[in-house]
mmCIF file of C-alpha atoms in Angstrom:
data_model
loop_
_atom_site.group_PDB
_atom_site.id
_atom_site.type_symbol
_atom_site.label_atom_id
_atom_site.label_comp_id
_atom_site.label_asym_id
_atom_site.label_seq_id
_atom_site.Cartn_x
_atom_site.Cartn_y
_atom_site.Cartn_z
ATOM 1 C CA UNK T 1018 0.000 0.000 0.000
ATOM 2 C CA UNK T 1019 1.338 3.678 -0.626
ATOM 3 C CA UNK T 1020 1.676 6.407 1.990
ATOM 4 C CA UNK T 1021 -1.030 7.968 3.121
ATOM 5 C CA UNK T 1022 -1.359 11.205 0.865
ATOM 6 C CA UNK T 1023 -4.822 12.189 1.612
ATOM 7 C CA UNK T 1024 -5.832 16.063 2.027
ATOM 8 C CA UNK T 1025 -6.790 17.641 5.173
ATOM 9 C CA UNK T 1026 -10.581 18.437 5.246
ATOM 10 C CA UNK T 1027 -9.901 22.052 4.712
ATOM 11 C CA UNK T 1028 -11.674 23.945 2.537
ATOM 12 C CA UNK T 1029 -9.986 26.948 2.488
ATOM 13 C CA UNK T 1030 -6.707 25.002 1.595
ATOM 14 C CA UNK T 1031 -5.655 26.371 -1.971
ATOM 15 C CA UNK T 1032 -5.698 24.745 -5.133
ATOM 16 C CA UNK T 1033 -2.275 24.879 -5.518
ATOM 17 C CA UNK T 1034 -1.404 23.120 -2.607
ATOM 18 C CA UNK T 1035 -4.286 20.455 -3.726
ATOM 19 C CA UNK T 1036 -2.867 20.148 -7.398
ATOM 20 C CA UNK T 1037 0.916 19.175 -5.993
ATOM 21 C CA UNK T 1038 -1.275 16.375 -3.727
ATOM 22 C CA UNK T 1039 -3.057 15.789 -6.945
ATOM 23 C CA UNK T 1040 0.009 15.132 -9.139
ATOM 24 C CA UNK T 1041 1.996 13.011 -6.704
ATOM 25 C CA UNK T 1042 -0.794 10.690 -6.594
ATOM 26 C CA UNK T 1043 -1.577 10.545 -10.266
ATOM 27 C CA UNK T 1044 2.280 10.168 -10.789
ATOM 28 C CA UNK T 1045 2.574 7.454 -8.070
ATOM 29 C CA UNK T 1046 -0.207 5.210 -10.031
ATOM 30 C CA UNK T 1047 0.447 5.833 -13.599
ATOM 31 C CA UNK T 1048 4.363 4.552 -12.839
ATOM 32 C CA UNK T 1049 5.752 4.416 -17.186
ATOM 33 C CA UNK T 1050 1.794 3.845 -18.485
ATOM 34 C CA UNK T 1051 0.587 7.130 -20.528
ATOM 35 C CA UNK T 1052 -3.248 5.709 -20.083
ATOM 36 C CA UNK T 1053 -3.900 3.979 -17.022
ATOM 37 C CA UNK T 1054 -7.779 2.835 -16.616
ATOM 38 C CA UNK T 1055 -8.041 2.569 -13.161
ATOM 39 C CA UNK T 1056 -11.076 0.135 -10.769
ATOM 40 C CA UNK T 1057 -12.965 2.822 -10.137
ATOM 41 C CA UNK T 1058 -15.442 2.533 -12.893
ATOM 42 C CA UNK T 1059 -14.955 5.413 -15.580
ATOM 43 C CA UNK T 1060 -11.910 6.842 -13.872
ATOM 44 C CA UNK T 1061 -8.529 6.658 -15.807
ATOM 45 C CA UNK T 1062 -5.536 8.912 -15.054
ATOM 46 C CA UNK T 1063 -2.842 10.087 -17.516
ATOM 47 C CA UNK T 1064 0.799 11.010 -17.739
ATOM 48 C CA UNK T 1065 3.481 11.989 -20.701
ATOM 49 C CA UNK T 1066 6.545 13.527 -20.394
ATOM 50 C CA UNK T 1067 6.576 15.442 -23.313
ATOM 51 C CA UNK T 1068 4.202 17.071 -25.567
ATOM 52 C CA UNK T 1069 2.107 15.389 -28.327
ATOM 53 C CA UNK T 1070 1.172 15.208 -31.781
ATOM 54 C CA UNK T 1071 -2.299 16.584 -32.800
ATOM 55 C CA UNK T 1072 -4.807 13.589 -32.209
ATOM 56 C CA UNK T 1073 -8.378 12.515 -33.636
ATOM 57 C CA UNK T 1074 -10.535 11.298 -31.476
ATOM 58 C CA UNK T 1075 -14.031 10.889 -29.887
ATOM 59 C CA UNK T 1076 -13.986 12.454 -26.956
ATOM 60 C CA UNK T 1077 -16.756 11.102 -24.153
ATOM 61 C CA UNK T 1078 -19.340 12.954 -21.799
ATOM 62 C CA UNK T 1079 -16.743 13.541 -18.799
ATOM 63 C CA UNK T 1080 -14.842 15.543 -16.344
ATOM 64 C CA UNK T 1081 -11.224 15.948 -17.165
ATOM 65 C CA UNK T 1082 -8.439 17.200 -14.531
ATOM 66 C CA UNK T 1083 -4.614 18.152 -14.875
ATOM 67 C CA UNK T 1084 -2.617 18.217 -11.834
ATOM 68 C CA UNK T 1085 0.498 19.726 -13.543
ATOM 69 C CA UNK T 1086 0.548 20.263 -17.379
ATOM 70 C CA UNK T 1087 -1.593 22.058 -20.099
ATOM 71 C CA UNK T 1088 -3.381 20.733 -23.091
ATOM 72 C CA UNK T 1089 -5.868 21.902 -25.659
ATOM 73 C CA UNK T 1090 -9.020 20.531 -27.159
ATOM 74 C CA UNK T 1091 -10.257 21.670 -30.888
ATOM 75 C CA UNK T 1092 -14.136 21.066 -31.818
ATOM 76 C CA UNK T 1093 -13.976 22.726 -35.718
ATOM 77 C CA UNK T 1094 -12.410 26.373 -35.099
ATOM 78 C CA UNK T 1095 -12.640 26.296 -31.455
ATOM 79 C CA UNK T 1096 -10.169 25.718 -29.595
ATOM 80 C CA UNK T 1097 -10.447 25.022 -25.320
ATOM 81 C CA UNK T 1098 -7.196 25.261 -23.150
ATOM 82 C CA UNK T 1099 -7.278 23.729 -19.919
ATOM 83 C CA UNK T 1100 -4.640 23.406 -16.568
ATOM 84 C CA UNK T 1101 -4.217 23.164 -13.151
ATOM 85 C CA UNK T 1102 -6.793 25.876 -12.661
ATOM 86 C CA UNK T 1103 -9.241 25.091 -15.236
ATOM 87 C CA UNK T 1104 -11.072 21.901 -16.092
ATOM 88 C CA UNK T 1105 -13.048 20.324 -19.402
ATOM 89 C CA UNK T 1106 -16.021 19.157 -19.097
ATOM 90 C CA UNK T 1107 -17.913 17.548 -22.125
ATOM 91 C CA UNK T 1108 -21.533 16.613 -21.905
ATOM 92 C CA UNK T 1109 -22.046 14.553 -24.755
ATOM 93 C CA UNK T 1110 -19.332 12.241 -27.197
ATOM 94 C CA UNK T 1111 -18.069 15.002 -29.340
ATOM 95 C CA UNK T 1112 -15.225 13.809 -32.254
ATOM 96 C CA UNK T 1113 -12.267 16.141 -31.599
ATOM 97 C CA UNK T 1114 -8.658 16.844 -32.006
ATOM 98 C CA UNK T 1115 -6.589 17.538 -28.886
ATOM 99 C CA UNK T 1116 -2.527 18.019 -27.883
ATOM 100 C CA UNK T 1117 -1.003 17.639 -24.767
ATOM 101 C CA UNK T 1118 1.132 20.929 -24.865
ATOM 102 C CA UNK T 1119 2.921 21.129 -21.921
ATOM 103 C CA UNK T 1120 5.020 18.494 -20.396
ATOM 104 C CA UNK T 1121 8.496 17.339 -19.937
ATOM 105 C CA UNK T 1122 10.418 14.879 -18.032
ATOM 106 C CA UNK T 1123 11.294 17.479 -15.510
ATOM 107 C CA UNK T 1124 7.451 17.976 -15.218
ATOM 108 C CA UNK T 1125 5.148 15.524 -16.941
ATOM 109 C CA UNK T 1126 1.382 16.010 -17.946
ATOM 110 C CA UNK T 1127 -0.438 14.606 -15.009
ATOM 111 C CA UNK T 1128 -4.080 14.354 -15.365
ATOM 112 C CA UNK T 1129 -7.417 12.058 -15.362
ATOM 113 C CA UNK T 1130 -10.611 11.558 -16.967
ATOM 114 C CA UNK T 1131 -14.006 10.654 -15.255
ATOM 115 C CA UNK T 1132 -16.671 9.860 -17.653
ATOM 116 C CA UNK T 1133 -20.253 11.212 -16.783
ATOM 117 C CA UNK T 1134 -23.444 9.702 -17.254
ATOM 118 C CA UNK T 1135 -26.148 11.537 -17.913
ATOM 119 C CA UNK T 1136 -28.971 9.520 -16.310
ATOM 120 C CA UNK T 1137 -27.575 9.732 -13.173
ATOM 121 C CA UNK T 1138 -26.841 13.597 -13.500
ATOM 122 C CA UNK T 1139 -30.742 13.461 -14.349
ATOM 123 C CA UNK T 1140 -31.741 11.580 -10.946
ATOM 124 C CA UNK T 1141 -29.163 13.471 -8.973
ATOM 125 C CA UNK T 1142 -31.591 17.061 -10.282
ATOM 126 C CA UNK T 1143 -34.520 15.048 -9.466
ATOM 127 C CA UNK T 1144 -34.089 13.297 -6.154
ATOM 128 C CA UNK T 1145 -31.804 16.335 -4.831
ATOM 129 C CA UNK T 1146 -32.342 19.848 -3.792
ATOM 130 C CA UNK T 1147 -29.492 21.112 -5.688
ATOM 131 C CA UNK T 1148 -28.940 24.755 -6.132
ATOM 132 C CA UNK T 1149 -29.437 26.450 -9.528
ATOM 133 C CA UNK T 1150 -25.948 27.759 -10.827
ATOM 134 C CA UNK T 1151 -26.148 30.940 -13.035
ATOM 135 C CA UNK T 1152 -27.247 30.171 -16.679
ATOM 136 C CA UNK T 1153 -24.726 29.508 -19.347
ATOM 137 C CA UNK T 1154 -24.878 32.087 -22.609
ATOM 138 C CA UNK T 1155 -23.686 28.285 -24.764
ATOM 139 C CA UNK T 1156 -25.084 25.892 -25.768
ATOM 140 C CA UNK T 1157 -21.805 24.115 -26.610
ATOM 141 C CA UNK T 1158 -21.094 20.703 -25.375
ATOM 142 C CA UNK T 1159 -17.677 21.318 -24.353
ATOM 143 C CA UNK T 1160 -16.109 23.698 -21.770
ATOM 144 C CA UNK T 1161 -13.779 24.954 -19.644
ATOM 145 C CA UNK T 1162 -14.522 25.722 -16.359
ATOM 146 C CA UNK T 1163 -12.526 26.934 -12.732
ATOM 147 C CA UNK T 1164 -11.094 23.951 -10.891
ATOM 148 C CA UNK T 1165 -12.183 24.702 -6.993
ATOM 149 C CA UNK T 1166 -10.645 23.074 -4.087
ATOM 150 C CA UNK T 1167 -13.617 21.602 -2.892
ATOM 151 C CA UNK T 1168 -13.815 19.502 -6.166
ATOM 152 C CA UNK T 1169 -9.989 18.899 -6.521
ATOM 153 C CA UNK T 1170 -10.457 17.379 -2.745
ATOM 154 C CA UNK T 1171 -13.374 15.062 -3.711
ATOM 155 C CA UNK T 1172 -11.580 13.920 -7.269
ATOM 156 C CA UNK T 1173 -8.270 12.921 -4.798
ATOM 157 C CA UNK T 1174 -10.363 11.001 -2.398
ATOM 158 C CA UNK T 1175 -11.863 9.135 -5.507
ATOM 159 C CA UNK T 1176 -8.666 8.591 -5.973
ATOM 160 C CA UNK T 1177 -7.258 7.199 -2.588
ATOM 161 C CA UNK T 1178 -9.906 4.682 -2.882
ATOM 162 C CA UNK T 1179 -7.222 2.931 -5.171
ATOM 163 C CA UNK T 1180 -5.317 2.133 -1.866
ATOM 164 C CA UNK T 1181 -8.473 0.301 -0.881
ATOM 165 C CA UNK T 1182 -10.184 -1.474 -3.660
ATOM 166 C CA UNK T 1183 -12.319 -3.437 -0.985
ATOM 167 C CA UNK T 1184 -14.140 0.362 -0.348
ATOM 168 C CA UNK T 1185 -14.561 0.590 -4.087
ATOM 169 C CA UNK T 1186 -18.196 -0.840 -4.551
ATOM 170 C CA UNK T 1187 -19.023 1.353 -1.468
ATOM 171 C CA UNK T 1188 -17.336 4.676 -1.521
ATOM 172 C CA UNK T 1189 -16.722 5.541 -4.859
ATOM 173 C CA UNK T 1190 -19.938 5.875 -5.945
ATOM 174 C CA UNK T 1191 -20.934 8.160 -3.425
ATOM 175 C CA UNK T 1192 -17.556 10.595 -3.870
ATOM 176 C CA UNK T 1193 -18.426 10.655 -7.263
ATOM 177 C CA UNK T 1194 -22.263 11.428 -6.145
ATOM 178 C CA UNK T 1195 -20.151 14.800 -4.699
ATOM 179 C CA UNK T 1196 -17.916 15.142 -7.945
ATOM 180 C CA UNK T 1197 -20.938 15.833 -9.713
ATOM 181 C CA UNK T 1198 -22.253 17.898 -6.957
ATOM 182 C CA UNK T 1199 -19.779 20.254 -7.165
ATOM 183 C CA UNK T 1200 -19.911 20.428 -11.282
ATOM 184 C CA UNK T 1201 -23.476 21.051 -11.077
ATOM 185 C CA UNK T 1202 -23.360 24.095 -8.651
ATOM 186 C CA UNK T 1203 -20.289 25.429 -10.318
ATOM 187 C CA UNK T 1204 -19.940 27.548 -13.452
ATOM 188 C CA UNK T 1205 -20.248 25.114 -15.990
ATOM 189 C CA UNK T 1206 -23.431 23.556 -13.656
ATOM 190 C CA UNK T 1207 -26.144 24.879 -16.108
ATOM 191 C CA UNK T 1208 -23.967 22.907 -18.977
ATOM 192 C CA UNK T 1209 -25.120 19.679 -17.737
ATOM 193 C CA UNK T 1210 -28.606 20.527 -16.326
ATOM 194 C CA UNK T 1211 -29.361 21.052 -19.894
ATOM 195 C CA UNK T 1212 -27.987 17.888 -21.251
ATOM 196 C CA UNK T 1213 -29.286 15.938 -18.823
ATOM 197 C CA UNK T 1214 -33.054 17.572 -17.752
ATOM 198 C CA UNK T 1215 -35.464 15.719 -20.011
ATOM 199 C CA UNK T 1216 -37.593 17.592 -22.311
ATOM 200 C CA UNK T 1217 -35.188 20.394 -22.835
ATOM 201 C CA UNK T 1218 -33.500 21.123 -26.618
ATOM 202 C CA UNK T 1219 -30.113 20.192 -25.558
ATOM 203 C CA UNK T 1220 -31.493 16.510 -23.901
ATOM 204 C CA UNK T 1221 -33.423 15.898 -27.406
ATOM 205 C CA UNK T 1222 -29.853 16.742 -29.102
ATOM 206 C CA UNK T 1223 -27.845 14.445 -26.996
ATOM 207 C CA UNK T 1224 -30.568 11.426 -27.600
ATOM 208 C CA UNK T 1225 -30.111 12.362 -31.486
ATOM 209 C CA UNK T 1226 -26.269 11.876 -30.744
ATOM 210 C CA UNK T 1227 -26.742 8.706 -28.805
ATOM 211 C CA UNK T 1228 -28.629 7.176 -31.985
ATOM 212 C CA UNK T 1229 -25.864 8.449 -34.190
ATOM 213 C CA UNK T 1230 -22.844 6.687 -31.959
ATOM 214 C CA UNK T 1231 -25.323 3.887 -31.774
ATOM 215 C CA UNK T 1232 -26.044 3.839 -35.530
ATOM 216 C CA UNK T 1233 -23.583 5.324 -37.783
ATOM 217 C CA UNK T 1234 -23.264 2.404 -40.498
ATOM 218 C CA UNK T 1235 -26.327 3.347 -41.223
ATOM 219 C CA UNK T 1236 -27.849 5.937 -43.905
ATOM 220 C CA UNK T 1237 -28.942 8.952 -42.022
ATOM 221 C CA UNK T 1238 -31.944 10.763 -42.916
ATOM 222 C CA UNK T 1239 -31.870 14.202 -41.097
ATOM 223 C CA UNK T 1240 -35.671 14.331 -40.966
ATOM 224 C CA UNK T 1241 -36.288 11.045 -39.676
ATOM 225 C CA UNK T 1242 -33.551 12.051 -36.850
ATOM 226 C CA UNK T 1243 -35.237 15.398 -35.860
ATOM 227 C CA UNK T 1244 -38.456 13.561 -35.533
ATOM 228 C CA UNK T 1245 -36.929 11.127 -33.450
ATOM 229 C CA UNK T 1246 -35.448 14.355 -31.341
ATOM 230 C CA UNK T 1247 -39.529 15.620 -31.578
ATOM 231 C CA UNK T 1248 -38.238 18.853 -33.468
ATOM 232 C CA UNK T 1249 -38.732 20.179 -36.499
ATOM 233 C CA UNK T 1250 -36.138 19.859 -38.741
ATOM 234 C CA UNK T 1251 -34.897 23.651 -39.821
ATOM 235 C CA UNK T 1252 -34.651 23.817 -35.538
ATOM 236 C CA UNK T 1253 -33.110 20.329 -35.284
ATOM 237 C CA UNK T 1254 -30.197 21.490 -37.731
ATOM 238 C CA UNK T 1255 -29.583 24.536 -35.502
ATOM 239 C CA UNK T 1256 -29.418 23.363 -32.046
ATOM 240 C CA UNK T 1257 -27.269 20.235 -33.355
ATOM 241 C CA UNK T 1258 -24.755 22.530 -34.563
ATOM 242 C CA UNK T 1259 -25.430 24.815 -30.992
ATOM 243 C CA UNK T 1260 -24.391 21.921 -29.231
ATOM 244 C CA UNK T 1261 -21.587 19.797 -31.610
ATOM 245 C CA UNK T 1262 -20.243 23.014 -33.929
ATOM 246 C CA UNK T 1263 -21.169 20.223 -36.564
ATOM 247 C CA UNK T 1264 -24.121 19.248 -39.246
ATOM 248 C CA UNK T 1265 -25.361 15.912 -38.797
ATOM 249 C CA UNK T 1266 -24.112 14.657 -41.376
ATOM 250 C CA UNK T 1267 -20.674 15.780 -40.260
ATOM 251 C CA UNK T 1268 -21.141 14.358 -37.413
ATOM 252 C CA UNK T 1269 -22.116 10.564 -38.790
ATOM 253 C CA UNK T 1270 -19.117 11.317 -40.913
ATOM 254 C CA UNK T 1271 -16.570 11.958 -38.453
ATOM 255 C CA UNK T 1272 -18.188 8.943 -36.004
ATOM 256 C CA UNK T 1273 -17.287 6.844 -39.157
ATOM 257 C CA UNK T 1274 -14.027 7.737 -39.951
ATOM 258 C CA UNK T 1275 -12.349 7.629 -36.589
ATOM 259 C CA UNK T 1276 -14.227 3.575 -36.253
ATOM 260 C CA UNK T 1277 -12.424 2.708 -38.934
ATOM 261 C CA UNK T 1278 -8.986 4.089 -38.209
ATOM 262 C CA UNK T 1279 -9.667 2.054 -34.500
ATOM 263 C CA UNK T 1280 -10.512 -1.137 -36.950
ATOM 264 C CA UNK T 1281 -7.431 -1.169 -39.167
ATOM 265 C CA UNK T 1282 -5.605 -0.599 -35.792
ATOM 266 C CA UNK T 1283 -6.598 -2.826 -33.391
ATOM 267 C CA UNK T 1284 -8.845 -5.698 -35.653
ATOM 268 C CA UNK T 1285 -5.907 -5.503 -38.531
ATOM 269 C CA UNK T 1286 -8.325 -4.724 -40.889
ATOM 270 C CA UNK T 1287 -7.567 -3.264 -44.671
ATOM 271 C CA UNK T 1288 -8.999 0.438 -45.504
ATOM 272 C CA UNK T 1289 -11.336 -1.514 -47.824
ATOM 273 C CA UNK T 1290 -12.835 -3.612 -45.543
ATOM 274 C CA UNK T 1291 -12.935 -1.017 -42.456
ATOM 275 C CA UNK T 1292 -14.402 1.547 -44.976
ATOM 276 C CA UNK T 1293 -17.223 -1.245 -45.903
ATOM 277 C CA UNK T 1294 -17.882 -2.096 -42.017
ATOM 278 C CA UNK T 1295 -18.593 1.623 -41.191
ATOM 279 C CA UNK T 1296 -21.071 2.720 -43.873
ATOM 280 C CA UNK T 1297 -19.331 3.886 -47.272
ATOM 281 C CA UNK T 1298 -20.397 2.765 -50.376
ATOM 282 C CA UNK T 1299 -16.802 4.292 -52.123
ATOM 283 C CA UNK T 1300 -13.779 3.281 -51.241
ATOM 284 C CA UNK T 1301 -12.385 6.339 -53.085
ATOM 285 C CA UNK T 1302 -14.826 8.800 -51.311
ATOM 286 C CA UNK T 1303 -13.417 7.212 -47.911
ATOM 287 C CA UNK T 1304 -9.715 7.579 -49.007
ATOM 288 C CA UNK T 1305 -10.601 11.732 -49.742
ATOM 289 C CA UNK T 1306 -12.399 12.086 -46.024
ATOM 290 C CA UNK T 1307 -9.461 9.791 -44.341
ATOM 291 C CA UNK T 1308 -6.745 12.126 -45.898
ATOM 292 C CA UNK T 1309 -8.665 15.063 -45.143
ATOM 293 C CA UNK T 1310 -9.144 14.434 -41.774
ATOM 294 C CA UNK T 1311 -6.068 13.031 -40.642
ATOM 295 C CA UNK T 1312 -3.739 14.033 -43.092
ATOM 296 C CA UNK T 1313 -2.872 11.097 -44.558
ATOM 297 C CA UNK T 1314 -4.516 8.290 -46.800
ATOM 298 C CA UNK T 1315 -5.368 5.522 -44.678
ATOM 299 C CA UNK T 1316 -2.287 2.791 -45.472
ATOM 300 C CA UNK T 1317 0.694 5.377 -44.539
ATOM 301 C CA UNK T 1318 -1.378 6.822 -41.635
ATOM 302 C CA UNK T 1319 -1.780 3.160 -39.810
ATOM 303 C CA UNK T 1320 1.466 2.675 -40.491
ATOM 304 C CA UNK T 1321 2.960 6.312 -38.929
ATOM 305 C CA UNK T 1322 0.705 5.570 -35.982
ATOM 306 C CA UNK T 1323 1.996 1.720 -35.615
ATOM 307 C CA UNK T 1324 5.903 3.078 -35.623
ATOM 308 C CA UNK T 1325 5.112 5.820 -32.827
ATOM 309 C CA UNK T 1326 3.421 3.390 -30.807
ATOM 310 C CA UNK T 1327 6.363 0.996 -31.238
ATOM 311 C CA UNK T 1328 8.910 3.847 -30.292
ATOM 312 C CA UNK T 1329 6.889 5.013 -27.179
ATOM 313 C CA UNK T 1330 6.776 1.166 -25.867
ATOM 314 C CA UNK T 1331 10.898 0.966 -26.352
ATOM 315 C CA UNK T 1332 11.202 4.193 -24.623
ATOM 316 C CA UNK T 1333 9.238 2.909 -21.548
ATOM 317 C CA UNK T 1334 10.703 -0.163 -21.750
ATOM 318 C CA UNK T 1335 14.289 1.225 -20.845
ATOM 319 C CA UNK T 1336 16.091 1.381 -17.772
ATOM 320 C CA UNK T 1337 14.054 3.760 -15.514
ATOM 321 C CA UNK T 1338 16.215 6.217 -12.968
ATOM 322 C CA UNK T 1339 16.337 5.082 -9.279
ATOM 323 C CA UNK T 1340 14.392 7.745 -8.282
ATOM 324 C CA UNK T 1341 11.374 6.964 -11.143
ATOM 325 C CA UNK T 1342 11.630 3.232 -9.886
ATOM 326 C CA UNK T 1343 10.672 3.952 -6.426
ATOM 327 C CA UNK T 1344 7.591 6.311 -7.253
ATOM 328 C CA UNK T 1345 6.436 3.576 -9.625
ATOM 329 C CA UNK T 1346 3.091 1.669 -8.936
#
């Protein structure tokens, strides 16, 4: 078991002072892993010593922390910057491009993700007497919001439960009952009341997107979708775009396109078959969106990602200082 690092329940201890708790702990855990999913359900904590390459991917409904480090998060043309004093919080899966852009081996990027689910955001409003926040001028899905010490102390208790996975089952469910506590009476609180609170636009948005993640391969028929939101389709087309910064049939498009980079990646599949598997009819019409989107056709792009991946394992795998050795899990 590791020493006892837990905070002092102080709540006017600063967040400065709970970020350096914050990163030892995430340091101690991750050890050489860059991704480390942890056994508290939904919780994985990160670390890289230097900064990385532009990356594609579908980023989930969650709360995401950094300890010590700094990293940005484009959805189209905007573009969200998050540290130790701000967090990202996304209410519904939104395909993005992100970059880790400050971390060395002096001072790695330290940081974790908690994944949010909206039903239980939605029985939290309705069994609770939760305060309203102040409203939101966005619609947007994604933002940044200030990190508080209250929540930094609840997010590092979550954490200590690691030393006790016994209290798991028990505990964790009710710190993260207070991690959402905290988001929802904070500044980005309104964000998720309107995700979550049925019968609002935003709700009937995120069900549209839950179809679409759930249904992609399939042709998509904008009116049929906006009638399965219960909106007309002229207002379906604007909130969507309120709340993603993209059409829907951007949207299906990107969903598609990052599936079938995952398949020729981790199921070995060819660009043919992966492009088949997610929906297109051309292979040539895939080959234009893969380049497009990720700069390269699909063949060298696999193959770029395959030799980085190989590189980063050697590098970990390589004699570790004394002093890395001892902090690792």
């Amino acid at each position: 078991m590791h020493p006892n690092t837990s905070l002092p329940a102080d709540p006017s201890l600063d967040v400065q002072s709970v970020n350096e708790a914050l990163a030892e702990r995430i340091a101690r855990w991750t050890g050489r892993n860059n991704r480390l999913p942890t056994a508290i359900p939904g919780l994985t904590l990160n670390a890289w010593d230097a900064p990385t390459e532009l990356t594609h991917y579908v980023h989930e409904p969650s709360l995401c922390l950094i300890a010590q480090g700094a990293k940005r998060v484009l959805l189209g043309k905007e573009t969200y910057t998050y540290d130790p004093s701000h967090f990202l919080i996304s209410s519904v899966d939104l395909p993005v491009v992100a970059q880790i852009s400050e971390a060395s081996r002096e001072k790695p990027y330290l940081g974790l993700g908690l994944k949010l689910d909206r039903p239980t955001i939605a029985r939290m409003m309705a069994d609770s007497n939760v305060p309203l926040p102040q409203a939101q001028p966005s619609d947007r899905a994604l933002a940044t919001g200030t990190v508080t010490a209250p929540l930094l102390n609840a997010v590092h208790r979550l954490i200590d439960l690691l030393d006790t996975p016994q209290d798991i089952a028990i505990l964790a469910p009710l710190v993260q009952r207070e991690i959402l506590y905290r988001l929802l009476v904070g500044d980005q609180g309104a964000r998720l009341r309107q995700i979550a609170a049925s019968g609002t636009q935003s709700n009937q948005i995120a069900q549209a997107i839950d179809w679409l993640r759930d249904n992609y391969t399939q042709p998509l028929r904008v009116d049929a979708l906006a009638t399965y939101a219960k909106m007309s389709p002229s207002s379906f087309h604007r909130h969507f775009r309120a709340v993603t910064n993209k059409s829907p049939l951007q949207f299906q498009k990107l969903l598609r396109l990052h599936e079938a980079r995952r398949l020729m990646l981790t199921d070995n599949l060819d660009a043919a078959t992966a492009a088949f598997q997610v929906g297109y009819e051309s292979h040539s019409q895939f080959n234009r969106e893969y380049s497009r989107l990720f700069g390269a056709p699909p063949l060298r792009d696999i193959k770029k990602i395959r030799q980085v991946s190989t590189e980063t394992r050697q590098s970990q795998a390589a004699p570790a200082p004394a002093a890395n050795q001892a902090s690792a899990v």
